[in-house]
Short mmCIF file of C-alpha atoms and ligand atoms in Angstrom, two decimals:
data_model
loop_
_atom_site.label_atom_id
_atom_site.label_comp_id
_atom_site.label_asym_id
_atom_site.label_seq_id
_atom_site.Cartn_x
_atom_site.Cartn_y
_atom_site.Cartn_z
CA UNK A 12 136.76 87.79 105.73
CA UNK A 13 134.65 85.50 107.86
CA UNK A 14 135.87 82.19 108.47
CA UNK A 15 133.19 79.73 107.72
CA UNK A 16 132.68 77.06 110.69
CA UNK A 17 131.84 73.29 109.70
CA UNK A 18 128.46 72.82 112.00
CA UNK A 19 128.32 69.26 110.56
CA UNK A 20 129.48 67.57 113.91
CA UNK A 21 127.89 70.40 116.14
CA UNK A 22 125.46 69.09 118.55
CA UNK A 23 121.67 69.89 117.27
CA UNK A 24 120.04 73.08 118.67
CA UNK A 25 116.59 74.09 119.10
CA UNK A 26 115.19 77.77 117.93
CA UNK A 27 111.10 79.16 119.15
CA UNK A 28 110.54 82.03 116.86
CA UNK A 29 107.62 84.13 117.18
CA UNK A 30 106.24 85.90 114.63
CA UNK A 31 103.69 89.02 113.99
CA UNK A 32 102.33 90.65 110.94
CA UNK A 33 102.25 90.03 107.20
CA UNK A 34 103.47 87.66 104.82
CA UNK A 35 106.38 89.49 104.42
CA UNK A 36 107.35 88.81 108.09
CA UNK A 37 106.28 85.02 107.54
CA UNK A 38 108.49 84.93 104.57
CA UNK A 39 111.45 86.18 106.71
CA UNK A 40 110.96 83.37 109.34
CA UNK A 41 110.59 80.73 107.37
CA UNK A 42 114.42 82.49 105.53
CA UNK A 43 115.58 82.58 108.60
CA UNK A 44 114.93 79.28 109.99
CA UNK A 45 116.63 78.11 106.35
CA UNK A 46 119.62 79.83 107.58
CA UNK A 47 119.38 78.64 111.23
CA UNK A 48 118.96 74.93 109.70
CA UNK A 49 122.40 74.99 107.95
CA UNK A 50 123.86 75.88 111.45
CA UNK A 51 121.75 72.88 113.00
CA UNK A 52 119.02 74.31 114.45
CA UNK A 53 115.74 72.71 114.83
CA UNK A 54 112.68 74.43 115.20
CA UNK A 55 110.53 73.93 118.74
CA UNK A 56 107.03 75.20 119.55
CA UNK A 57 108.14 75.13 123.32
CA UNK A 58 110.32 78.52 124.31
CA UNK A 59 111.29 76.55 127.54
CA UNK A 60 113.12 74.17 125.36
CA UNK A 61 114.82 76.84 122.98
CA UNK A 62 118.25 77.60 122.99
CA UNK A 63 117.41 80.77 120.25
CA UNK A 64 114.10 82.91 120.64
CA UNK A 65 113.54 84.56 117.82
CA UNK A 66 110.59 87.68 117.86
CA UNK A 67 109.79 88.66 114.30
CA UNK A 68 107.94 91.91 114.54
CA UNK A 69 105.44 94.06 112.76
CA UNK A 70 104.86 97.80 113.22
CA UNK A 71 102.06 98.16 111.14
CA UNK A 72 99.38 97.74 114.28
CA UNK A 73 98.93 100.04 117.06
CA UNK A 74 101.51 100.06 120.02
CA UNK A 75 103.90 97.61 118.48
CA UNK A 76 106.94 99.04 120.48
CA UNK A 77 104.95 97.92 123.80
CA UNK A 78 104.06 94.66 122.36
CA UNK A 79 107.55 94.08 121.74
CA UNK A 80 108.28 94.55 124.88
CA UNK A 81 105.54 92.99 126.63
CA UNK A 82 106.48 89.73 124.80
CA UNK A 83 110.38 89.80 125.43
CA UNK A 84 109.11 90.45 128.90
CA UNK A 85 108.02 86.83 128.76
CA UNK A 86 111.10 85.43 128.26
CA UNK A 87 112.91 87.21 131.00
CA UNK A 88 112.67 84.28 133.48
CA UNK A 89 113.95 81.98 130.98
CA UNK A 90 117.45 83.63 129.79
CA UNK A 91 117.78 84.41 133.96
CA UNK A 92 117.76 80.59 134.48
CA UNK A 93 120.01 79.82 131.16
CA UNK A 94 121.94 82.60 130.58
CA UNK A 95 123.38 80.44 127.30
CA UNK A 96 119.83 81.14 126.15
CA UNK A 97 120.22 83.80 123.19
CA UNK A 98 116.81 86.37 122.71
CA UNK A 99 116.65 88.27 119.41
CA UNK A 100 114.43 90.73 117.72
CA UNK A 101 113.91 91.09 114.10
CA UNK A 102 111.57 92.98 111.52
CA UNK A 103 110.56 96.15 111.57
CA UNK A 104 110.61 97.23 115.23
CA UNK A 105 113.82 96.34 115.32
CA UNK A 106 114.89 98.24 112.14
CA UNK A 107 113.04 101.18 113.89
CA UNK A 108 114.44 101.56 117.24
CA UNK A 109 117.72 99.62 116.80
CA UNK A 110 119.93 99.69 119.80
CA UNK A 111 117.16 101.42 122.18
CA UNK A 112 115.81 97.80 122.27
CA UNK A 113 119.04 96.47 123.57
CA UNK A 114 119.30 99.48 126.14
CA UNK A 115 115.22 98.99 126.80
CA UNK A 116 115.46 94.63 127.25
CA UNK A 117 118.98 93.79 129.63
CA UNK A 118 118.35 90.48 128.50
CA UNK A 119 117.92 91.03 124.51
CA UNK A 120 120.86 89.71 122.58
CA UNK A 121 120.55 90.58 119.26
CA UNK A 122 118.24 93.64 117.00
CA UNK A 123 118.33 92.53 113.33
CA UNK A 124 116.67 94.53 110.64
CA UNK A 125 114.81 93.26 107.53
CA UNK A 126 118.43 94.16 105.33
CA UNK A 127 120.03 91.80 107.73
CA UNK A 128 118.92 88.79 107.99
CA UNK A 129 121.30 86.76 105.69
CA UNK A 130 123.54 87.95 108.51
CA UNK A 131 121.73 86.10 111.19
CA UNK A 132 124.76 82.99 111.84
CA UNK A 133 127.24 85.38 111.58
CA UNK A 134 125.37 88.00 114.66
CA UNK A 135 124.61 84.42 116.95
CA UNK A 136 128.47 83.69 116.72
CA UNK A 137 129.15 86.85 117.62
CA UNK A 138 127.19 86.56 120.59
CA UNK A 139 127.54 83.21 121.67
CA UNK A 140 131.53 83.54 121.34
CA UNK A 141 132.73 87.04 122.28
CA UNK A 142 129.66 87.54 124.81
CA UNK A 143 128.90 90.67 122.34
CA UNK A 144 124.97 92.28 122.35
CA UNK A 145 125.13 93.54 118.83
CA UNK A 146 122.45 95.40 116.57
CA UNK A 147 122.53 94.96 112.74
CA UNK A 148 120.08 97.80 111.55
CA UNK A 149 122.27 99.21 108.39
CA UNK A 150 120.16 99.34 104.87
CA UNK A 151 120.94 98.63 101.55
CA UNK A 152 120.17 100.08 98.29
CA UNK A 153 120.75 96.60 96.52
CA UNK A 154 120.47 92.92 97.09
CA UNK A 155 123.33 91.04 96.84
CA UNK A 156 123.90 87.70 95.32
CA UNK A 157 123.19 84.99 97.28
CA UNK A 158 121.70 87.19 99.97
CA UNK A 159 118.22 85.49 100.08
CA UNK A 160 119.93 82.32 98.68
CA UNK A 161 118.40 79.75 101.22
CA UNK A 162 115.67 78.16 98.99
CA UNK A 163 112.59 78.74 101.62
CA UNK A 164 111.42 75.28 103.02
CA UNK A 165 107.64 74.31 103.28
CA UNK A 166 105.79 72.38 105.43
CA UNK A 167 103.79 71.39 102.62
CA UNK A 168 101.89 72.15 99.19
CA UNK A 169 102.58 76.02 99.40
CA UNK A 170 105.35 78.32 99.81
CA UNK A 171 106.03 82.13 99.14
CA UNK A 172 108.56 83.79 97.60
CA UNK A 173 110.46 87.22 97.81
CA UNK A 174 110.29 88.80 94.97
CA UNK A 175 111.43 92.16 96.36
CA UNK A 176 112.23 94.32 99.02
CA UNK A 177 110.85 97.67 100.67
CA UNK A 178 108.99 100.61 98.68
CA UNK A 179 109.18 103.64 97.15
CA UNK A 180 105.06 104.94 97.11
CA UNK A 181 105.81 106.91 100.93
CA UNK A 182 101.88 106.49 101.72
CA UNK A 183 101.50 109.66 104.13
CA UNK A 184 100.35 106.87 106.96
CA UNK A 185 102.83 103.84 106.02
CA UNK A 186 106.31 103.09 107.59
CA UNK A 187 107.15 100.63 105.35
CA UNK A 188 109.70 102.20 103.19
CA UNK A 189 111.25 103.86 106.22
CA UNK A 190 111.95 100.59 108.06
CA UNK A 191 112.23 98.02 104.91
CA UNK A 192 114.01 100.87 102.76
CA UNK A 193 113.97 101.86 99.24
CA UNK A 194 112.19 99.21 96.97
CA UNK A 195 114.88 96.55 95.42
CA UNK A 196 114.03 93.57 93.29
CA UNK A 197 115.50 90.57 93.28
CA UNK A 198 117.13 88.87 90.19
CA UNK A 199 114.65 86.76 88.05
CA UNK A 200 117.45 84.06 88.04
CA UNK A 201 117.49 83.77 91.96
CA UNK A 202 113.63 84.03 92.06
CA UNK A 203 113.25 81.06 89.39
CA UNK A 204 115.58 78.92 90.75
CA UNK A 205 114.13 79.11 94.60
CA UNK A 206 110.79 78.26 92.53
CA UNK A 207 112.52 75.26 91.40
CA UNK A 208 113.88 74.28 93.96
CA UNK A 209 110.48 74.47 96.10
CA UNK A 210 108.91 72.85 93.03
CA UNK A 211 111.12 69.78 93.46
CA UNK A 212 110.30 69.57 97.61
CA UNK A 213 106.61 69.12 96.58
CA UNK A 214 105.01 72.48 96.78
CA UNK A 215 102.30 72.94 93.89
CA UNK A 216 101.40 76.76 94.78
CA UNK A 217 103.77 79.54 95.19
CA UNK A 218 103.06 83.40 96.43
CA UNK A 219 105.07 86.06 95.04
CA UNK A 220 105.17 88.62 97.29
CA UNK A 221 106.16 92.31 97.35
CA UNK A 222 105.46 95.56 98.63
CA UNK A 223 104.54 96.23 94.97
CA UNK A 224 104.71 93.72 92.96
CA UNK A 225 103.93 95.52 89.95
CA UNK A 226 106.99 97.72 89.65
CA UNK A 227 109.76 94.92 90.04
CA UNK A 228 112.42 94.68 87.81
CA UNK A 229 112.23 99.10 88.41
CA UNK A 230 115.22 98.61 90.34
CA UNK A 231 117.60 95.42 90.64
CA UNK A 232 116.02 92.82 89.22
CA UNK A 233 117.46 91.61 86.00
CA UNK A 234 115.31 93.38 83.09
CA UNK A 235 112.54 91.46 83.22
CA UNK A 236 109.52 93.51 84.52
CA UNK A 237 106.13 91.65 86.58
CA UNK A 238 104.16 89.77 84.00
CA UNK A 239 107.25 88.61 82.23
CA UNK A 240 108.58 87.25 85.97
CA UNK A 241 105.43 85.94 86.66
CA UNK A 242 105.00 84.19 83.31
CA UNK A 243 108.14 82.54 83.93
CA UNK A 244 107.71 81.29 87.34
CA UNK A 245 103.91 79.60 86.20
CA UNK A 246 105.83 78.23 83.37
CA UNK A 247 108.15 75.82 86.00
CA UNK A 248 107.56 72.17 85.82
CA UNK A 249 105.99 70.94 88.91
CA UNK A 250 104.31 74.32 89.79
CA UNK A 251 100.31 74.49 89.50
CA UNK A 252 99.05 77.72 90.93
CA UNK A 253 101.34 80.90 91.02
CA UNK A 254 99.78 84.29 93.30
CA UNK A 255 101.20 87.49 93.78
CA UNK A 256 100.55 89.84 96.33
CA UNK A 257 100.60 92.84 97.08
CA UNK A 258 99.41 95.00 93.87
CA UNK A 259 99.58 99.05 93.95
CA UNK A 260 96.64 99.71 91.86
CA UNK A 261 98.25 102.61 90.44
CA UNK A 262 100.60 99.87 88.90
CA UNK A 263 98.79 97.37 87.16
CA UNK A 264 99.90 96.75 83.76
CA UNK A 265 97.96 95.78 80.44
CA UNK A 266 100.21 93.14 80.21
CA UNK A 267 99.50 91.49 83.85
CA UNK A 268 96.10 91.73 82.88
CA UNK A 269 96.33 89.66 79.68
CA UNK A 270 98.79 87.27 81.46
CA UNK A 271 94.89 85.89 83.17
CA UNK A 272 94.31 84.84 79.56
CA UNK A 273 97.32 83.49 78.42
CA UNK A 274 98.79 81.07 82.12
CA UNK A 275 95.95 79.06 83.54
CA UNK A 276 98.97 78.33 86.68
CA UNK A 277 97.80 82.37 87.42
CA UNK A 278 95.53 82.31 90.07
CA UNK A 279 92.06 83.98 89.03
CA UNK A 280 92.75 86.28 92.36
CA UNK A 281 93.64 89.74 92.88
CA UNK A 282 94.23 91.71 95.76
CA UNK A 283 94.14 95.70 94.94
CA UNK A 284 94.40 97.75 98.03
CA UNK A 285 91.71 100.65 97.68
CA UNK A 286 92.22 101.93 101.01
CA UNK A 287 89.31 104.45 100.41
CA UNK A 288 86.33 105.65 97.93
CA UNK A 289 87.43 109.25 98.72
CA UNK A 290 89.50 111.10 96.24
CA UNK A 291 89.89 113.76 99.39
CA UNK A 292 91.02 110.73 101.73
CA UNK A 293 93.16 108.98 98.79
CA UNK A 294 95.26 112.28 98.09
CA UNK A 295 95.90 113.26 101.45
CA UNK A 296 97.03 109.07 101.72
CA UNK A 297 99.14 110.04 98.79
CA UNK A 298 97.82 106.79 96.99
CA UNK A 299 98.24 108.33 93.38
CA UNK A 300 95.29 107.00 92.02
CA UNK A 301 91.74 108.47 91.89
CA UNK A 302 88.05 106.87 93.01
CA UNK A 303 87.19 106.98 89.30
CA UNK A 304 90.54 105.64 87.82
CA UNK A 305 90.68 102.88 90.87
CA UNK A 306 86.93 101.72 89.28
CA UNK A 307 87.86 102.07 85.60
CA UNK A 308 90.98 99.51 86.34
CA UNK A 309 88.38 96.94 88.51
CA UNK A 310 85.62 97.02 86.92
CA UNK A 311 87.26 96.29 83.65
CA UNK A 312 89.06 93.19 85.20
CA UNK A 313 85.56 92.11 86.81
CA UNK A 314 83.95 92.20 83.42
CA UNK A 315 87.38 90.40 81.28
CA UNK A 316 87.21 87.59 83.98
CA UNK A 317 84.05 87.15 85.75
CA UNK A 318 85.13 84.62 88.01
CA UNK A 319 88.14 86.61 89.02
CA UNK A 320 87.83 87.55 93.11
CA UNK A 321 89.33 90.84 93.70
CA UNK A 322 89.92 91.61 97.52
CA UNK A 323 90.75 95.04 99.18
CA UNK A 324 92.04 96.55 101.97
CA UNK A 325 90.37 99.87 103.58
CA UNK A 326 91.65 101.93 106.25
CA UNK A 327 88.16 104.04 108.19
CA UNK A 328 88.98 106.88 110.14
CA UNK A 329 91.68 108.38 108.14
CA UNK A 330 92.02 112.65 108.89
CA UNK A 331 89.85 114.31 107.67
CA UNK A 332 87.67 111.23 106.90
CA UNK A 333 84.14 112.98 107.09
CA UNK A 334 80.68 111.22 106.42
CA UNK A 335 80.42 112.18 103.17
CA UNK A 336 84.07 110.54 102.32
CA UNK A 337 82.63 107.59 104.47
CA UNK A 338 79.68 107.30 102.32
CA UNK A 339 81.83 107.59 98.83
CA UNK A 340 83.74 104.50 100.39
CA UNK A 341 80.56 102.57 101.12
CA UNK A 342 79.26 103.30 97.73
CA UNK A 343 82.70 101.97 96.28
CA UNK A 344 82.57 98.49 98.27
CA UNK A 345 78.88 98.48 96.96
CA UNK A 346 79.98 98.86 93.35
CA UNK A 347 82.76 96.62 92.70
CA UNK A 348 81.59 93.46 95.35
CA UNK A 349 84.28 92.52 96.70
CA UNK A 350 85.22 88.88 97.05
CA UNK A 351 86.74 90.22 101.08
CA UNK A 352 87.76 93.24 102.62
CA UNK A 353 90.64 93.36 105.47
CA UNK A 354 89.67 96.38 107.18
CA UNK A 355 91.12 98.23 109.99
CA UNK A 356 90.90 101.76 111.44
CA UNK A 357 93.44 104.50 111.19
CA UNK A 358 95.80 105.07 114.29
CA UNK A 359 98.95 107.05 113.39
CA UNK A 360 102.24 105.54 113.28
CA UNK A 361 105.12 107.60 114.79
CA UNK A 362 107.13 108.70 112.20
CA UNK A 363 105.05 108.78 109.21
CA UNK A 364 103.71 112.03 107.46
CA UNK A 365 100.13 111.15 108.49
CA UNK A 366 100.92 111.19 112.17
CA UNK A 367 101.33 114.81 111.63
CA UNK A 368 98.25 115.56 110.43
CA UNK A 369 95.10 117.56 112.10
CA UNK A 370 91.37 116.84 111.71
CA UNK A 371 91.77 113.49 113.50
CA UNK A 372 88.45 111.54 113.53
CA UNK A 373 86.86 110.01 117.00
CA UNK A 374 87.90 106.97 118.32
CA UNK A 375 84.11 106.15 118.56
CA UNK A 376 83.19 107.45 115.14
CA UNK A 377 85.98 105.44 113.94
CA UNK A 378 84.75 102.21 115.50
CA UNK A 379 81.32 102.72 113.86
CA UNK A 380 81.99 103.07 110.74
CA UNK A 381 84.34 100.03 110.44
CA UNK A 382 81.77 97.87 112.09
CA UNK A 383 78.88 99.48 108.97
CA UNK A 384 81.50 98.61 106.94
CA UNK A 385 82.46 95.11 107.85
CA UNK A 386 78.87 94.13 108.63
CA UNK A 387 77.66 95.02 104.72
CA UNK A 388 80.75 93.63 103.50
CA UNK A 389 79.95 90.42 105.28
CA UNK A 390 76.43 90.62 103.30
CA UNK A 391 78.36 90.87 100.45
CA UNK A 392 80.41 88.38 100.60
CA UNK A 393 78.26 86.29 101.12
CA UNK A 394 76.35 86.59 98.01
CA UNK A 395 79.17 86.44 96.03
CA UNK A 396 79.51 82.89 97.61
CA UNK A 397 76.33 81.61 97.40
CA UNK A 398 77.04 82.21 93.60
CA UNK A 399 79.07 79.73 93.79
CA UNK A 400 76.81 76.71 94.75
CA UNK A 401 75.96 74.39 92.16
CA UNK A 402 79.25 75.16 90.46
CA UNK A 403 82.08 72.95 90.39
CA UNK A 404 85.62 74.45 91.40
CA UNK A 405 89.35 73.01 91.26
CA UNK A 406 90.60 72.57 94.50
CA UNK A 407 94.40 72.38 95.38
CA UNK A 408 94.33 70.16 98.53
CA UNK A 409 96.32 71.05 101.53
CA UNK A 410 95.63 68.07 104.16
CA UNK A 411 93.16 67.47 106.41
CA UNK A 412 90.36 69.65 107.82
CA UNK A 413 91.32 71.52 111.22
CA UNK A 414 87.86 71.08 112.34
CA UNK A 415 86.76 67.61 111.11
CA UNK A 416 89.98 64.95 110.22
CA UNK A 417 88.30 62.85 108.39
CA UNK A 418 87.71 65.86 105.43
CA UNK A 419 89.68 67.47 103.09
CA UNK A 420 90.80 71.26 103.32
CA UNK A 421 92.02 72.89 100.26
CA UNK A 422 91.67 76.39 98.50
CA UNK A 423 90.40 77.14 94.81
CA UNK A 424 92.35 79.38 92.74
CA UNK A 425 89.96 82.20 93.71
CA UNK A 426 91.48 81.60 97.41
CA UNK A 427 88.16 80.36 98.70
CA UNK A 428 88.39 77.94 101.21
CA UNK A 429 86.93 74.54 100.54
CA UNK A 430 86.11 71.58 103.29
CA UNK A 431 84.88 68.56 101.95
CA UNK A 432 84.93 64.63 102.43
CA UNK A 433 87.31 62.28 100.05
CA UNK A 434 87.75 59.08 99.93
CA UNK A 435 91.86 59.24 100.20
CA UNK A 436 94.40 61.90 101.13
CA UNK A 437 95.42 63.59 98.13
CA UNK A 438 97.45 66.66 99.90
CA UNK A 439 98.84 68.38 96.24
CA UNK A 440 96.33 67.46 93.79
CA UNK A 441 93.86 69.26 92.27
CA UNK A 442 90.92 67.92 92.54
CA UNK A 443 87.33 68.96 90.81
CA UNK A 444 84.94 69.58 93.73
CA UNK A 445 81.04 70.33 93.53
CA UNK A 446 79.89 73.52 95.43
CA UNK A 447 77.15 72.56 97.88
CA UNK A 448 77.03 75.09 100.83
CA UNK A 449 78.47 78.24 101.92
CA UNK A 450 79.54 78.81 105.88
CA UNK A 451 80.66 82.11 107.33
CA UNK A 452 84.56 81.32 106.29
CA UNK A 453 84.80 78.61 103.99
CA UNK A 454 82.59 76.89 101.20
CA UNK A 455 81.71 73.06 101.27
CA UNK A 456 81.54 70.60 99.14
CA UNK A 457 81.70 66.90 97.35
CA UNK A 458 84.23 65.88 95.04
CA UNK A 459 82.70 65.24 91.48
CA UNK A 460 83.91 63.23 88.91
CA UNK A 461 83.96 65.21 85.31
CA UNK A 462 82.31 63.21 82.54
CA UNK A 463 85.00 61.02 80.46
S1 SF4 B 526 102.52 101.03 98.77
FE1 SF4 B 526 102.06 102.50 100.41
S2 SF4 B 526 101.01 101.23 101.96
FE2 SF4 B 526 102.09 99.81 100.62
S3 SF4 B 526 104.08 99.45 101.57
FE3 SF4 B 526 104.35 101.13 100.12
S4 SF4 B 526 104.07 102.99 101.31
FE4 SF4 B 526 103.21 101.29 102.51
#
């Protein structure tokens, strides 16, 4: 058994953490600077000033490994001139090549996969006090109690939450479950109280986030299944707005769908990963949906809730991907309107089914069809803004404006951006603002004052 050390009279420390990818990986580094808190460590934006460097990593991109790499390579010179300065790696690069990193980087202390994290004082004990390099890269087929027990902190009016771990859906071109494992949930009880607890530091808006958030409670979890979680967490005192993300369209349940009617904390926001219009492209991705059945499922929730913004993601470029599956893809975007679309072009991951596959399309085709695709998505999204002029919106306010200070930046529960001048701070209200223009990212407006 470990013997717990009282850090109470320990001299403060200072931790830079770097971090790439999704929210997932945010979510881990704002766990693991929880963790690194209890054992008094501060955070610093300086690396020169860290005693801890923490890099978080994502392997969804191309050439992660090398970026990895390129950025410990950055820190070289500073571990040479403190060699008390301890390096780590985390997330999924470091669940995928494990101790090669620490062979790879002479000056890496630590590899720490996603499974591992709670584990985090325990490693930088390890190597600050028996000079050991060590790699914690084992995987789990449950959570344990306690193990994401650090109630997240927030800098300010929103937070996520974990609600789960890994995934079970193998996508031919994803190496998700592979490097954050078979899908897990955590227990409602753990996931409630973490909302309550962020709830009573001031934070109106929590994420739930997931691989899938539609099949927790499948595994772990504590009976409950996704709308009755998510029912429960908007039902917490002290919480306004409640989004989930991400949501397997193959998944989406009759009750999530109703849950829109019944919770107005439930953001009117989806996010429903198409990935293509293409049933060729979609079963070779191994999505398990159809074109037709993908459109059945949106359309309805377009028509149930028209001021619902459903976003997408789309992979162009896929094998086999010719101009005809292109086309069906275009024709899809055209058809539903998307609020947004994060797109991005194939490039094969090592270790994934996909990577396998033949019929790969040309780096220059590729390119051209994401930029027809982005541009008329732009053209889109636009309109479906401009809609939205005249109206008036609920805004949760988040502080002031990164371009102007003296306005107000804040988000409405369709996730639009919204800039707009106030006469006072009000950072966690929501306030009822008036629509007046539309700019390439963000909407403005004017507060307006409902009629008494
Ligand atoms: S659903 Fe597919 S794309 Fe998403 S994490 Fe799982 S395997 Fe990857």
């Amino acid at each position: 058994m470990q013997e717990m050390r009282d850090f109470s009279q320990a001299p403060a420390r200072q931790v830079f953490i770097e971090t790439f990818g999704c929210q997932m990986n945010d979510n881990d580094s704002t766990r693991m600077l929880g963790l690194l808190e209890k054992i008094r460590y501060v955070r610093t934006d300086l690396p020169e000033r860290a005693d801890l460097i923490l890099v978080n990593t994502c392997s969804i991109r191309d050439k992660a490994e090398q970026k990895v790499y390129s950025t410990l390579g950055r820190f070289r010179a500073l571990k040479q001139a403190r060699p008390g300065l301890i390096i780590g790696v985390s997330g999924c690069v470091a669940q995928q090549h494990g101790e090669r990193l620490l062979n790879r980087v002479p000056h890496l202390d630590m590899v720490l996969g996603p499974h591992n994290l709670h584990r985090l004082g325990e490693l930088i004990e390890r190597v600050e006090s028996r000079g050991e390099r060590v790699a914690a890269t084992a995987q789990s087929a449950a959570i344990a109690e306690g193990e994401y027990g650090v109630a997240a902190k927030s800098a300010g009016v929103k937070a996520s939450i974990s609600i789960m771990r890994g995934c079970d859906n193998f996508c031919s071109y994803c190496i998700v479950p592979y490097t954050r494992g078979r899908e897990v949930s955590r227990t409602a009880g753990e996931i409630l109280s973490e909302t309550a607890a962020l709830a009573r530091t001031g934070v109106k808006e929590v994420t739930l986030l997931g691989q899938n958030v539609n099949s927790y409670g499948k595994k772990g979890g504590s009976g409950a299944g996704f709308a009755e979680l998510l029912r429960r967490v908007c039902m917490t005192s002290g919480i306004k707005r409640v989004r989930f993300i991400t949501s397997h369209p193959k998944d989406v349940s009759d009750a999530l769908v109703d849950l829109f009617d019944e919770r107005p904390e439930l953001c009117r926001h989806i996010h429903l990963p198409v990935q293509s219009g293409s049933d060729t492209v979609l079963g070779a991705m191994r999505r398990g949906y159809t074109r037709d059945e993908y459109l059945e499922m949106v359309l309805a929730i377009k028509e149930r809730y028209p001021d619902m913004a459903v976003t997408t993601d789309v992979i162009v470029g896929f094998p086999g991907e010719t101009e005809a599956c292109f086309s069906e893809t275009m024709d899809l975007i055209e058809h539903v309107g998307f609020d947004n679309i994060f797109s991005f072009m194939y490039s094969p991951r090592p270790g994934t089914d996909a990577a396998g596959f033949g019929d790969a399309v040309p780096a220059d085709v590729k390119s051209t069809r994401l930029r027809v695709l982005q541009e008329r998505q732009r053209e889109i999204t636009s309109r479906e803004r401009s809609a939205l002029v005249g109206r008036t919106l609920g805004v949760l306010v988040e502080g002031a404006s990164k371009t102007d200070g003296a306005e107000l930046t804040g988000r409405t529960g369709c996730n639009r951006i919204v800039n707009f001048a106030a006469p006072r701070a009000v950072a966690g209200e929501i306030v009822d603002v008036c629509i007046t223009g539309v700019m390439p990212n963000s909407l403005r407006g004017e507060p307006c004052v409902r009629p008494s």
